[in-house]
Coordinates of C-alpha atoms in Angstrom, one line a residue:
Chain A
A1175 CA -257.9 -86.4 -106.2
Q1176 CA -258.1 -89.2 -108.8
T1177 CA -261.1 -89.4 -110.8
V1178 CA -262.4 -92.1 -113.5
T1179 CA -264.5 -91.4 -116.4
Q1180 CA -266.6 -93.6 -118.3
S1181 CA -268.1 -91.7 -121.1
Q1182 CA -270.4 -94.3 -122.5
P1183 CA -273.3 -95.1 -120.1
E1184 CA -274.6 -97.9 -122.6
M1185 CA -273.1 -99.9 -125.4
S1186 CA -274.4 -102.6 -127.7
V1187 CA -272.7 -105.2 -129.8
Q1188 CA -273.9 -108.0 -132.1
E1189 CA -272.9 -111.5 -130.7
A1190 CA -269.8 -112.5 -131.8
E1191 CA -268.6 -109.1 -132.9
T1192 CA -265.9 -106.9 -131.0
V1193 CA -266.6 -103.9 -128.8
T1194 CA -264.5 -101.4 -127.1
L1195 CA -265.5 -99.9 -123.8
S1196 CA -263.9 -96.4 -123.0
C1197 CA -262.2 -95.3 -119.8
T1198 CA -260.1 -92.2 -118.8
Y1199 CA -258.6 -91.3 -115.6
D1200 CA -256.7 -88.4 -113.9
T1201 CA -253.9 -88.8 -111.8
S1202 CA -250.8 -87.0 -110.8
E1203 CA -249.2 -90.3 -109.6
S1204 CA -246.8 -92.2 -111.8
D1205 CA -247.2 -95.6 -110.1
Y1206 CA -250.8 -97.1 -109.9
Y1207 CA -252.8 -100.1 -111.2
L1208 CA -255.9 -100.0 -113.4
F1209 CA -258.8 -102.6 -113.3
W1210 CA -261.7 -103.6 -115.3
Y1211 CA -264.5 -105.2 -113.4
K1212 CA -267.8 -106.9 -114.6
Q1213 CA -271.0 -106.8 -112.8
P1214 CA -273.7 -109.1 -114.2
P1215 CA -277.0 -109.1 -113.2
S1216 CA -276.3 -111.2 -110.2
R1217 CA -274.6 -108.2 -109.1
Q1218 CA -271.3 -110.2 -108.1
M1219 CA -268.3 -107.8 -109.2
I1220 CA -265.9 -110.1 -111.1
L1221 CA -262.3 -109.0 -112.2
V1222 CA -261.9 -108.9 -115.8
I1223 CA -258.5 -107.5 -116.2
R1224 CA -255.7 -105.4 -114.7
Q1225 CA -252.7 -103.3 -115.7
E1226 CA -249.8 -102.2 -113.9
A1227 CA -249.1 -98.6 -114.9
Y1228 CA -245.3 -99.5 -115.2
K1229 CA -245.6 -102.0 -117.7
Q1230 CA -245.9 -101.0 -121.3
Q1231 CA -247.3 -104.2 -122.6
N1232 CA -251.2 -104.3 -122.7
A1233 CA -252.8 -106.9 -120.6
T1234 CA -254.7 -109.7 -122.2
E1235 CA -257.1 -112.5 -120.7
N1236 CA -258.6 -114.6 -123.4
R1237 CA -261.1 -112.5 -125.3
F1238 CA -260.3 -109.5 -123.2
S1239 CA -257.7 -107.0 -123.9
V1240 CA -256.9 -103.5 -123.1
N1241 CA -255.3 -100.5 -124.7
F1242 CA -253.4 -98.5 -122.1
Q1243 CA -252.2 -95.3 -123.1
K1244 CA -250.3 -94.0 -120.1
A1245 CA -249.5 -90.4 -121.6
A1246 CA -253.1 -90.1 -122.6
K1247 CA -254.5 -91.5 -119.3
S1248 CA -256.6 -93.7 -121.3
F1249 CA -257.6 -97.4 -120.5
S1250 CA -260.0 -99.1 -122.9
L1251 CA -261.4 -102.7 -122.8
K1252 CA -261.7 -104.5 -125.9
I1253 CA -263.9 -107.6 -126.1
S1254 CA -263.4 -109.8 -129.0
D1255 CA -266.1 -112.4 -130.3
S1256 CA -268.7 -111.2 -127.9
Q1257 CA -270.8 -113.8 -126.1
L1258 CA -274.3 -113.3 -124.4
G1259 CA -272.5 -114.1 -121.0
D1260 CA -270.8 -110.9 -121.6
A1261 CA -273.8 -108.7 -120.9
A1262 CA -273.1 -106.9 -117.7
M1263 CA -272.1 -103.3 -116.3
Y1264 CA -268.5 -102.9 -116.8
F1265 CA -266.7 -100.7 -114.1
C1266 CA -263.2 -99.2 -114.9
A1267 CA -261.1 -98.6 -111.6
Y1268 CA -258.1 -97.0 -110.4
R1269 CA -255.6 -97.6 -107.6
S1270 CA -252.8 -95.8 -106.7
A1271 CA -249.7 -98.0 -105.5
G1272 CA -249.4 -96.2 -102.3
N1273 CA -253.0 -96.4 -101.6
E1274 CA -255.5 -99.4 -101.2
K1275 CA -258.7 -97.6 -102.2
L1276 CA -260.3 -98.4 -105.4
T1277 CA -261.8 -95.3 -107.4
F1278 CA -264.6 -96.5 -109.9
G1279 CA -265.9 -95.0 -112.9
T1280 CA -269.8 -94.7 -113.3
G1281 CA -270.0 -97.9 -115.3
T1282 CA -271.0 -98.9 -118.9
R1283 CA -273.8 -101.3 -119.4
L1284 CA -273.0 -103.5 -122.2
T1285 CA -275.9 -105.4 -123.9
I1286 CA -275.2 -108.4 -126.3
I1287 CA -277.5 -108.6 -129.3
P1288 CA -278.1 -112.4 -130.4
Chain B
G698 CA -259.0 -119.0 -105.8
A699 CA -259.4 -115.6 -104.0
V700 CA -263.2 -116.2 -103.0
V701 CA -265.2 -113.9 -101.0
S702 CA -268.6 -114.7 -99.5
Q703 CA -271.1 -112.6 -97.7
H704 CA -274.0 -113.3 -95.3
P705 CA -276.9 -112.8 -95.5
S706 CA -277.5 -112.2 -99.4
R707 CA -280.7 -110.5 -98.6
V708 CA -282.2 -109.1 -95.3
I709 CA -285.1 -107.5 -94.5
C710 CA -285.7 -105.5 -91.3
K711 CA -288.0 -103.2 -89.5
S712 CA -286.9 -99.6 -89.1
G713 CA -285.0 -99.0 -85.6
T714 CA -283.3 -102.7 -85.5
S715 CA -279.8 -103.4 -86.1
V716 CA -278.4 -105.7 -88.9
K717 CA -274.9 -107.6 -89.2
I718 CA -273.5 -108.4 -92.5
E719 CA -270.5 -110.8 -92.5
C720 CA -267.7 -110.8 -95.0
R721 CA -265.5 -113.8 -95.3
S722 CA -262.5 -114.7 -97.3
L723 CA -262.8 -118.4 -98.0
D724 CA -259.6 -119.4 -99.4
F725 CA -256.8 -116.7 -98.5
Q726 CA -256.0 -114.4 -95.8
A727 CA -256.9 -110.8 -96.3
T728 CA -255.3 -108.0 -93.9
T729 CA -257.6 -105.7 -95.4
M730 CA -261.2 -105.5 -96.3
F731 CA -263.2 -102.9 -97.8
W732 CA -267.1 -102.0 -97.5
Y733 CA -269.1 -100.5 -100.3
R734 CA -272.5 -99.1 -100.9
Q735 CA -274.1 -99.3 -104.2
F736 CA -277.5 -97.5 -105.1
P737 CA -279.5 -98.7 -108.2
K738 CA -278.0 -98.2 -111.4
Q739 CA -275.1 -96.4 -109.8
S740 CA -271.3 -96.9 -109.0
L741 CA -269.7 -98.4 -105.8
M742 CA -269.1 -95.9 -103.0
L743 CA -266.5 -96.8 -100.6
M744 CA -267.8 -96.5 -97.1
A745 CA -264.7 -97.8 -95.0
T746 CA -261.6 -99.7 -95.1
S747 CA -261.3 -102.6 -92.5
N748 CA -257.9 -103.7 -91.2
E749 CA -257.6 -106.7 -89.2
G750 CA -257.0 -106.0 -85.4
S751 CA -257.3 -102.4 -85.8
K752 CA -260.0 -99.7 -86.1
A753 CA -261.7 -99.2 -89.3
T754 CA -261.1 -95.9 -91.7
Y755 CA -264.2 -94.3 -92.7
E756 CA -264.7 -92.4 -95.7
Q757 CA -265.8 -88.7 -95.3
G758 CA -269.9 -88.3 -94.7
V759 CA -270.1 -92.1 -93.4
E760 CA -271.3 -92.3 -89.8
K761 CA -268.8 -94.6 -88.0
D762 CA -271.3 -94.8 -84.9
K763 CA -274.2 -95.9 -87.4
F764 CA -271.9 -98.3 -89.6
L765 CA -270.1 -100.3 -87.2
I766 CA -267.1 -102.7 -88.7
N767 CA -265.2 -105.3 -87.0
H768 CA -262.4 -107.1 -88.5
A769 CA -261.6 -109.7 -86.0
S770 CA -259.5 -112.4 -87.9
L771 CA -257.7 -112.3 -91.3
T772 CA -260.8 -114.1 -92.9
L773 CA -263.8 -112.2 -91.5
S774 CA -265.1 -108.7 -91.2
T775 CA -268.5 -107.6 -90.2
L776 CA -270.6 -104.6 -90.9
T777 CA -273.4 -103.8 -88.5
V778 CA -275.9 -101.3 -89.5
T779 CA -277.5 -99.8 -86.3
S780 CA -280.6 -98.6 -85.8
A781 CA -281.3 -98.9 -89.5
H782 CA -283.8 -96.7 -91.2
P783 CA -285.5 -96.9 -94.7
E784 CA -282.6 -94.4 -96.2
D785 CA -280.1 -97.4 -95.3
S786 CA -281.8 -99.5 -97.7
S787 CA -279.1 -100.5 -100.3
F788 CA -276.9 -103.0 -101.6
Y789 CA -273.7 -103.5 -99.7
I790 CA -270.6 -105.1 -101.0
C791 CA -267.5 -106.2 -99.5
S792 CA -264.1 -106.8 -100.9
A793 CA -260.9 -108.3 -99.6
R794 CA -257.2 -107.9 -100.5
D795 CA -255.3 -111.0 -101.3
L796 CA -252.1 -111.3 -99.6
R797 CA -250.5 -114.2 -101.8
G798 CA -247.7 -113.7 -104.0
V799 CA -249.1 -113.0 -107.3
R800 CA -252.0 -110.3 -107.1
T801 CA -251.4 -108.7 -103.8
D802 CA -252.8 -105.5 -105.4
T803 CA -256.1 -106.8 -106.4
Q804 CA -259.2 -106.5 -104.6
Y805 CA -261.8 -109.7 -104.8
F806 CA -265.5 -108.8 -104.3
G807 CA -268.2 -110.5 -102.4
P808 CA -271.5 -111.4 -103.8
G809 CA -273.1 -108.4 -102.0
T810 CA -276.1 -108.1 -99.3
R811 CA -279.3 -106.4 -100.2
L812 CA -280.7 -104.6 -97.2
T813 CA -284.3 -103.5 -97.1
V814 CA -285.5 -101.4 -94.2
L815 CA -289.3 -101.2 -93.7

């Protein structure tokens, strides 16, 4: 079974600085998708960024980018120029191409220090 | 685009009653919707996968007779918690898969429903 591990339960960063959240996963599949979701205090899950495993290029969305290392099964999220609104729980998620189910990590709570 | 709504956002009910939660995809069609449960400070746990026009597929350990799921149209799925008890109190979240061209592999989430059973 696939597993997703987020080893940092909590992280904090100074406003305007850069922070990296870690995620590793275990799978025997070769075709899959990886996601980062953000859950602010409102509890609404918001898609931050997605990565297809077959693409070597790392995905970017404005201030958010990933470092996808397929061989190492690592999928970290980098947030540049951190803003107060970035404070939230961040969940890493995995989905096999042949399966609709998402497997979530345990989450990392990110605090932004003004 | 890809907006998912849930109703109600909060519900308080007495033990033994049934509660229905609606999940709607507002601007897209979703053949598949998912129901999750989230306990405080924990991750999301998939309860069931709901397919339009067919029976839901439940995850191991989830009682299908207690958590009734109906997906009658491409934009609506409902979760009914039958004979609710205090241990059913939780945050329930639905998501829907967008069938449109660009990101058919992505799930979009509703805002969640907080259920409190007294």
